[in-house]
C-alpha cells in the first residue's frame, strides 16, 4: 500500500506548491514587486543617508566651508581624494591662511565607505543621493568638487 | 493519396476548374503548407510571449511590456533580432549534421501540426492512424536533439543530448499507452473519429476514473516529451548551461526554441482532442455556430498549455535517475493497470454516456 | 590487446569538463575541474583565484578604520557581520567597552543580515534544483531588509556601518518600525517557503541523501556554520562564544544530524526562525545611550596577537591580527568559512550525478569573494 501512499503523498505536495504560485498568479493584478526604473525616475526617492557620491556644498555666494585641512585625503583608503592647496593672505586678518585650489575626487576609485565625510571637521563635503553614474569616458569620473571661483566661507577655521 | 482539405472547399474547386488535376493538387498543397507555416510561426511566437507573461505573473514581475501595446510585439522583435544574428558554430563540429539538426526538430513539429483537428472542417490531414502518427513523429524529433548535441562537439551539449535520448525513449511509452487507453474507448485512432465519439460526452467524462488517470499520466509524460520543467534535464540551466543547443545561435537556435513551444502546443492539442472533446463546445452550447469550434479548441488548448506553464514555474527539476525511476517504476505499471481497467469498463459498459 | 577489447566491448572512458568560471551554478567565478564518467562524478577539483584582490595584504597597508570597508567585500552577503568581526577584534585589543545600545543594534543588524543572506540562498537553492520562481520570492523578502539597511546604514550591500568603538551614526527613526513590519511580514512568508519548496516531493528526492557529510568529516575538514550543523556538529559561535548582545537573548542552535543537503537546507530555514526570534527579543527595548565611544583619530593597537571569531551567515569567520604597536596591522589573517566549506566539495560529491553536484554545492552556500580574498 505504501506504493500508492507514496504516489498520493507526492501528488499532494506538488499540488500544495502549485497552490502557492497559483495564488500569486491570481493576485498578480495587485502589482509587481519590481519597479519600472527609468519610467519612475521623477518619483524615485532615495533614502537620505544613501551614499551615492561625495559633493561639496556651496551656498548662494559660491562659498564652501572647506579649509583644505586634508583630513579627508588622509582618511580615504583608496586615494580617491586629492587636494591641491596653497597659502594666501587673508584679506581681513592679514594672516597667512591655507586655501584649496582644487578638491579632486576620483569617483572611479571611490568605494563609498564614507570615511572622508566622517572625517571632515567643517562638514564641507557630504553625500549626494544620485546613483546614475555611468559616463562614456573614464576621465569624467575625476571631478573637481569646489566650483570655479569659489572661496572658503568667512569664519570657518581649520 | 486522399487528403481531405475540407477547409479549402471553394479554393479546391476553383483550382481544379482552372488547372490540370496534378498541378492543381500540387498548388493546393503549397498553399496549405504556407498556411500552416504561418500558423506555426504565429502560434510559436505567441506562446513564447505567453510563457514570458505567465512566468512574470507567477513571479511577481511585469514581463515584457515595452515593444508594442502590452509587450505584444516583443517576440516579433526577438525573432527579427535572431534572424539578423550571425550563425556561429564550433570549429570541429560535424558541419553537415550540425546544420541538419534544427530542421529535424522543426519539420517533425510542423508535420504533427497537420493532423490536429482545429475545427470540424479545419484539419489538413485526417489520416486514419492519427494518434499513432503523432506518437511516431514525436519520436523523430528527438533525433534532431541527439544530432544537435552530438555534432556540436561540446561536452555539455553531448550530456544534454544523451539525457534527451534516454528521456524521450522512456516517456514515449507512457504517452503511447495513455493514448491507447483512450483508443479502447473510441475504437479508432483517427482523430476525426475520436472527436465524433465525443459528441456523446467528452472522453474524460465517458471514461471517468481510468480516463482521469490516463490524463494525468499523459500530462506528466507529455511534459517530459517536450523537455520542459520539471523534466528539462536536456537544457538544465544550472547544470549544463544551455544543454544541447549550447553551440547554436541566431535562427538555428530560434528553430529549437520555436519547436519546443510548438511541441508544447501539440501535446496540449492532442490532450484536448483525446480527452476534452477537441472543438466541441461544453454541453453543446454553441453547436449551431460551427466556426466557434476553433475558439473552443484554442481555449481548451491554451488552458492545458497554461497548466504546463504552471508546472514549469513551480517545480524543481528531477535528477536523471529519478526521471527514469518515475517512468519505469510508477507511470508504466500504473499505465498498464489502467489499460486493463479501461478494458474492463468498456467491456462491462460502465462508461458514462449522455 | 585485441582480447582486452573483446572482453569489454563497451569500455567506458572518463572525460574532463570545465564547470565555470562562467557557469550558472557556481554563483560567481569559481572554476570546477570535473572528471566525469557518463553522468557520474569521479573527481571535483576547485580552481580558485579568479577574483583574488589581496584583501589581507591591503589590510596591512590601511589603518584600522579603513580595514573595515574592505571586509564588506569578503562575504558581501554578511557584510555587517564581517565589519563587526574586525571591530570586535580592535575593541578587544584596545580593551574598549562599547555601550549596550551599540551591542544591541549590532546584534539586530547581524540577524537581519543573516536572514537576508539566507533569503537569497533559498531563492538560489531553488533555482539550482530547477524551481525558478523561488528566486523572486526570496529576493522580494530580501529587498525589504536591504531597504532597512539602506535607510540606516546608507548602503544596501556594503554597509560599513560599524566603526571601532561603536556605530557610524544612530539608527534611523524609522528603523524600529520597519524591522517590526518586516518580522511580521516574514513570519507569514516563511511557511510559504516550506509549502513551495521544502515539502515538495521532487525537492526532497533531489536533496535527501545527497552530499552526505558525517560529523567526523565535518570536524576534520573544518566545516562551520549551517554546513557543520547539518551534520550534527554543534559549532555555532553565537552559542559557544557569544559576542555583542547575544548573551542577552535565548535561542536554539539549529542542529540536524542527517548531514545531507536536505539537513543543511533545514538548518538554514530553522536559523531564519531563530534569527526572527532574536530580533523580536531585542527590538522592543533598545537601550538608550551613546552610539560610540571615542577612540583616537589614529588607532594604534598594543603589541600582540588578537583573535576574534563571529558567526556569519556561512559559518565561522575568524579575524587574526598581529600588531607591532603601529597604526597598521603587521598581519591580518581572515579565516573565512567559505574556503573550508568548499574543501568539502570533492569529498561529498564523488560518486554522485551532475545534478547532485549542483544541489550539494547550493547547500554549501558558497560566496566566491569570501573564498578568494
Short mmCIF file of C-alpha atoms in Angstrom, two decimals, chain B residues 20-319:
data_model
loop_
_atom_site.label_atom_id
_atom_site.label_comp_id
_atom_site.label_asym_id
_atom_site.label_seq_id
_atom_site.Cartn_x
_atom_site.Cartn_y
_atom_site.Cartn_z
CA UNK B 20 -4.98 20.28 -64.73
CA UNK B 21 -5.56 17.99 -61.70
CA UNK B 22 -1.90 17.27 -60.99
CA UNK B 23 -0.86 20.91 -60.99
CA UNK B 24 -3.92 21.89 -59.01
CA UNK B 25 -3.10 19.27 -56.36
CA UNK B 26 0.46 20.48 -56.00
CA UNK B 27 -0.62 24.09 -55.96
CA UNK B 28 -3.16 23.37 -53.27
CA UNK B 29 -0.61 21.57 -51.14
CA UNK B 30 1.77 24.50 -51.41
CA UNK B 31 -0.93 26.89 -50.30
CA UNK B 32 -1.81 24.68 -47.36
CA UNK B 33 1.84 24.36 -46.39
CA UNK B 34 2.19 28.12 -46.38
CA UNK B 35 -0.94 28.49 -44.25
CA UNK B 36 0.41 26.01 -41.73
CA UNK B 37 3.81 27.67 -41.71
CA UNK B 38 2.09 30.91 -40.86
CA UNK B 39 0.11 29.23 -38.10
CA UNK B 40 3.32 27.71 -36.86
CA UNK B 41 5.18 30.99 -36.69
CA UNK B 42 2.36 32.97 -35.16
CA UNK B 43 1.48 30.28 -32.62
CA UNK B 44 5.13 29.81 -31.70
CA UNK B 45 5.77 33.49 -31.18
CA UNK B 46 2.54 33.96 -29.30
CA UNK B 47 3.29 31.04 -26.99
CA UNK B 48 6.75 32.40 -26.22
CA UNK B 49 5.18 35.70 -25.27
CA UNK B 50 2.51 33.95 -23.23
CA UNK B 51 5.11 31.95 -21.38
CA UNK B 52 7.07 35.06 -20.53
CA UNK B 53 3.97 36.88 -19.36
CA UNK B 54 2.70 33.94 -17.32
CA UNK B 55 6.12 33.44 -15.77
CA UNK B 56 6.18 37.11 -14.83
CA UNK B 57 2.79 36.89 -13.18
CA UNK B 58 3.82 33.86 -11.20
CA UNK B 59 6.99 35.61 -10.13
CA UNK B 60 5.56 38.99 -9.12
CA UNK B 61 7.07 40.64 -12.15
CA UNK B 62 5.60 42.55 -15.06
CA UNK B 63 7.03 40.70 -18.01
CA UNK B 64 7.75 42.20 -21.42
CA UNK B 65 5.81 45.44 -21.81
CA UNK B 66 7.91 47.72 -23.96
CA UNK B 67 7.55 46.62 -27.58
CA UNK B 68 4.04 47.27 -28.77
CA UNK B 69 0.95 47.57 -26.63
CA UNK B 70 1.32 45.39 -23.51
CA UNK B 71 4.53 43.97 -24.99
CA UNK B 72 2.65 42.13 -27.71
CA UNK B 73 5.33 42.72 -30.32
CA UNK B 74 8.20 41.64 -28.08
CA UNK B 75 8.65 38.19 -29.56
CA UNK B 76 8.38 39.59 -33.08
CA UNK B 77 11.26 41.90 -32.24
CA UNK B 78 13.19 38.98 -30.74
CA UNK B 79 12.63 36.92 -33.88
CA UNK B 80 13.83 39.79 -36.04
CA UNK B 81 16.91 40.09 -33.89
CA UNK B 82 17.61 36.37 -34.15
CA UNK B 83 17.22 36.44 -37.92
CA UNK B 84 19.79 39.18 -38.19
CA UNK B 85 22.31 37.49 -35.92
CA UNK B 86 25.43 35.73 -37.03
CA UNK B 87 25.30 31.96 -37.16
CA UNK B 88 28.27 30.86 -35.13
CA UNK B 89 29.42 27.32 -34.62
CA UNK B 90 32.26 25.29 -33.24
CA UNK B 91 35.25 24.64 -35.39
CA UNK B 92 35.36 20.89 -35.03
CA UNK B 93 31.62 20.41 -35.34
CA UNK B 94 30.29 17.88 -37.80
CA UNK B 95 29.03 20.63 -40.09
CA UNK B 96 26.50 18.59 -42.05
CA UNK B 97 24.73 17.11 -39.05
CA UNK B 98 25.11 20.35 -37.12
CA UNK B 99 23.20 22.23 -39.79
CA UNK B 100 20.70 19.44 -40.32
CA UNK B 101 19.63 19.02 -36.69
CA UNK B 102 17.36 22.07 -36.29
CA UNK B 103 15.35 21.04 -39.36
CA UNK B 104 14.69 17.60 -37.94
CA UNK B 105 13.17 19.21 -34.88
CA UNK B 106 11.16 21.82 -36.69
CA UNK B 107 9.85 19.63 -39.51
CA UNK B 108 8.51 16.98 -37.16
CA UNK B 109 6.77 19.67 -35.15
CA UNK B 110 5.25 21.06 -38.34
CA UNK B 111 4.11 17.65 -39.54
CA UNK B 112 2.41 16.88 -36.28
CA UNK B 113 0.57 20.16 -36.55
CA UNK B 114 -1.04 18.95 -39.79
CA UNK B 115 -3.21 16.32 -38.16
CA UNK B 116 -4.58 18.47 -35.35
CA UNK B 117 -8.34 18.99 -35.82
CA UNK B 118 -8.71 22.69 -35.14
CA UNK B 119 -12.36 22.60 -36.11
CA UNK B 120 -14.83 20.37 -37.91
CA UNK B 121 -13.50 21.38 -41.31
CA UNK B 122 -10.10 22.69 -40.35
CA UNK B 123 -7.75 19.73 -40.47
CA UNK B 124 -5.13 19.40 -43.15
CA UNK B 125 -4.51 15.69 -42.97
CA UNK B 126 -7.10 13.44 -41.39
CA UNK B 127 -5.03 10.29 -41.52
CA UNK B 128 -6.72 7.11 -40.32
CA UNK B 129 -3.93 6.32 -37.86
CA UNK B 130 -3.87 9.85 -36.44
CA UNK B 131 -2.80 9.13 -32.88
CA UNK B 132 -0.04 6.77 -33.95
CA UNK B 133 1.14 9.27 -36.50
CA UNK B 134 1.64 11.86 -33.77
CA UNK B 135 3.41 9.39 -31.48
CA UNK B 136 5.72 8.33 -34.29
CA UNK B 137 6.52 11.92 -35.24
CA UNK B 138 7.34 12.96 -31.72
CA UNK B 139 9.97 10.21 -31.57
CA UNK B 140 11.62 11.53 -34.71
CA UNK B 141 12.03 14.93 -33.09
CA UNK B 142 14.47 13.52 -30.58
CA UNK B 143 16.83 12.56 -33.39
CA UNK B 144 17.26 16.23 -34.09
CA UNK B 145 18.17 16.89 -30.49
CA UNK B 146 20.58 13.96 -30.37
CA UNK B 147 22.23 15.11 -33.59
CA UNK B 148 22.48 18.66 -32.32
CA UNK B 149 24.16 17.61 -29.12
CA UNK B 150 26.45 15.11 -30.74
CA UNK B 151 27.54 17.11 -33.74
CA UNK B 152 28.28 20.37 -31.97
CA UNK B 153 31.36 18.86 -30.33
CA UNK B 154 30.63 20.23 -26.89
CA UNK B 155 30.60 18.08 -23.79
CA UNK B 156 27.72 19.86 -22.13
CA UNK B 157 25.67 19.60 -25.30
CA UNK B 158 26.58 15.93 -25.51
CA UNK B 159 25.39 15.23 -21.96
CA UNK B 160 22.18 17.09 -22.71
CA UNK B 161 21.58 15.14 -25.89
CA UNK B 162 22.17 11.81 -24.19
CA UNK B 163 19.77 12.76 -21.44
CA UNK B 164 17.23 13.71 -24.06
CA UNK B 165 17.56 10.33 -25.74
CA UNK B 166 17.07 8.48 -22.50
CA UNK B 167 14.17 10.65 -21.52
CA UNK B 168 12.23 10.59 -24.76
CA UNK B 169 12.60 6.86 -25.32
CA UNK B 170 11.22 6.20 -21.85
CA UNK B 171 8.38 8.65 -21.86
CA UNK B 172 7.27 7.72 -25.35
CA UNK B 173 5.88 4.58 -23.79
CA UNK B 174 3.72 6.45 -21.36
CA UNK B 175 2.39 8.86 -23.94
CA UNK B 176 1.58 6.00 -26.24
CA UNK B 177 0.00 3.80 -23.62
CA UNK B 178 -2.13 6.54 -22.12
CA UNK B 179 -3.43 7.43 -25.57
CA UNK B 180 -4.03 3.73 -26.26
CA UNK B 181 -6.14 3.60 -23.13
CA UNK B 182 -8.41 6.18 -24.69
CA UNK B 183 -8.45 4.42 -28.04
CA UNK B 184 -10.01 1.47 -26.24
CA UNK B 185 -12.91 3.80 -25.62
CA UNK B 186 -13.14 5.33 -29.06
CA UNK B 187 -12.34 2.30 -31.14
CA UNK B 188 -10.46 4.37 -33.69
CA UNK B 189 -7.14 6.18 -33.75
CA UNK B 190 -8.39 8.57 -36.41
CA UNK B 191 -8.64 11.99 -34.84
CA UNK B 192 -11.88 12.97 -36.55
CA UNK B 193 -13.34 9.66 -35.38
CA UNK B 194 -12.25 10.37 -31.85
CA UNK B 195 -13.99 13.73 -31.98
CA UNK B 196 -17.11 12.07 -33.41
CA UNK B 197 -17.30 9.68 -30.44
CA UNK B 198 -17.11 12.59 -28.04
CA UNK B 199 -20.39 14.04 -29.21
CA UNK B 200 -21.85 11.78 -26.51
CA UNK B 201 -19.72 13.39 -23.86
CA UNK B 202 -16.04 14.19 -23.60
CA UNK B 203 -13.85 11.16 -23.19
CA UNK B 204 -12.61 12.26 -19.81
CA UNK B 205 -16.23 12.07 -18.64
CA UNK B 206 -17.07 8.92 -20.61
CA UNK B 207 -14.07 7.06 -19.26
CA UNK B 208 -14.25 8.66 -15.78
CA UNK B 209 -11.64 7.10 -13.41
CA UNK B 210 -9.29 5.41 -15.88
CA UNK B 211 -9.59 8.37 -18.24
CA UNK B 212 -8.60 10.72 -15.44
CA UNK B 213 -5.60 8.55 -14.59
CA UNK B 214 -4.68 8.36 -18.24
CA UNK B 215 -4.93 12.14 -18.50
CA UNK B 216 -2.63 12.65 -15.54
CA UNK B 217 -0.10 10.21 -16.93
CA UNK B 218 -0.39 11.83 -20.32
CA UNK B 219 0.26 15.27 -18.86
CA UNK B 220 3.34 14.10 -16.97
CA UNK B 221 4.73 12.16 -19.89
CA UNK B 222 3.78 14.89 -22.35
CA UNK B 223 5.64 17.48 -20.31
CA UNK B 224 8.62 15.16 -20.32
CA UNK B 225 8.28 14.68 -24.08
CA UNK B 226 8.58 18.39 -24.69
CA UNK B 227 11.63 18.62 -22.42
CA UNK B 228 10.02 21.24 -20.22
CA UNK B 229 10.49 21.73 -16.49
CA UNK B 230 10.30 19.75 -14.26
CA UNK B 231 11.80 17.44 -16.91
CA UNK B 232 14.08 19.96 -18.58
CA UNK B 233 17.20 17.91 -17.96
CA UNK B 234 18.15 18.34 -21.57
CA UNK B 235 18.85 22.00 -21.12
CA UNK B 236 19.11 22.06 -17.32
CA UNK B 237 20.37 25.58 -16.99
CA UNK B 238 22.05 25.24 -13.63
CA UNK B 239 23.79 22.02 -14.66
CA UNK B 240 24.56 22.19 -18.36
CA UNK B 241 24.30 25.84 -19.27
CA UNK B 242 22.04 25.54 -22.29
CA UNK B 243 22.25 21.81 -22.95
CA UNK B 244 22.01 20.50 -26.47
CA UNK B 245 21.68 23.89 -28.15
CA UNK B 246 24.69 25.45 -26.41
CA UNK B 247 26.53 25.92 -29.68
CA UNK B 248 23.63 27.17 -31.76
CA UNK B 249 22.97 30.81 -32.40
CA UNK B 250 20.72 33.03 -34.42
CA UNK B 251 17.91 31.45 -36.37
CA UNK B 252 19.10 27.90 -35.78
CA UNK B 253 18.71 28.43 -32.09
CA UNK B 254 15.33 30.01 -32.75
CA UNK B 255 14.22 26.84 -34.57
CA UNK B 256 14.89 24.77 -31.49
CA UNK B 257 13.21 27.35 -29.35
CA UNK B 258 10.12 27.61 -31.54
CA UNK B 259 9.90 23.85 -31.95
CA UNK B 260 9.86 23.45 -28.18
CA UNK B 261 6.85 25.73 -27.93
CA UNK B 262 5.08 24.17 -30.90
CA UNK B 263 5.64 20.77 -29.34
CA UNK B 264 4.06 22.04 -26.18
CA UNK B 265 1.12 23.25 -28.24
CA UNK B 266 0.85 19.87 -29.97
CA UNK B 267 0.93 17.94 -26.72
CA UNK B 268 -1.81 20.20 -25.37
CA UNK B 269 -3.80 19.95 -28.60
CA UNK B 270 -3.66 16.15 -28.55
CA UNK B 271 -4.76 16.17 -24.93
CA UNK B 272 -7.70 18.37 -25.88
CA UNK B 273 -8.58 16.17 -28.84
CA UNK B 274 -8.40 12.91 -26.97
CA UNK B 275 -9.70 13.91 -23.55
CA UNK B 276 -11.65 17.15 -23.83
CA UNK B 277 -13.69 16.86 -26.99
CA UNK B 278 -11.46 18.86 -29.34
CA UNK B 279 -13.53 21.65 -30.90
CA UNK B 280 -16.80 20.53 -29.34
CA UNK B 281 -18.28 23.15 -27.07
CA UNK B 282 -19.08 22.21 -23.47
CA UNK B 283 -22.63 20.77 -23.28
CA UNK B 284 -23.07 21.66 -26.93
CA UNK B 285 -23.92 25.29 -26.12
CA UNK B 286 -22.67 26.65 -29.42
CA UNK B 287 -23.34 23.66 -31.62
CA UNK B 288 -25.29 25.76 -34.09
CA UNK B 289 -22.31 28.00 -34.83
CA UNK B 290 -19.65 25.66 -36.23
CA UNK B 291 -16.91 28.27 -36.70
CA UNK B 292 -16.79 28.72 -32.92
CA UNK B 293 -15.14 25.30 -32.89
CA UNK B 294 -11.74 26.92 -33.45
CA UNK B 295 -12.36 29.17 -30.50
CA UNK B 296 -13.25 26.27 -28.22
CA UNK B 297 -10.30 24.26 -29.44
CA UNK B 298 -7.83 27.05 -28.83
CA UNK B 299 -9.36 27.95 -25.48
CA UNK B 300 -9.04 24.40 -24.23
CA UNK B 301 -5.55 24.04 -25.64
CA UNK B 302 -4.39 27.23 -24.00
CA UNK B 303 -5.82 26.04 -20.70
CA UNK B 304 -3.68 22.90 -20.94
CA UNK B 305 -0.69 24.95 -22.05
CA UNK B 306 -1.20 27.15 -19.02
CA UNK B 307 -1.20 24.06 -16.83
CA UNK B 308 2.15 23.06 -18.30
CA UNK B 309 3.49 26.54 -17.67
CA UNK B 310 2.24 26.34 -14.11
CA UNK B 311 4.21 23.12 -13.69
CA UNK B 312 7.27 24.73 -15.09
CA UNK B 313 7.25 27.76 -12.83
CA UNK B 314 6.55 25.78 -9.68
CA UNK B 315 8.51 22.55 -9.63
CA UNK B 316 12.16 21.78 -9.20
CA UNK B 317 13.85 19.61 -11.77
CA UNK B 318 14.24 15.86 -11.37
CA UNK B 319 17.57 14.13 -11.49
#
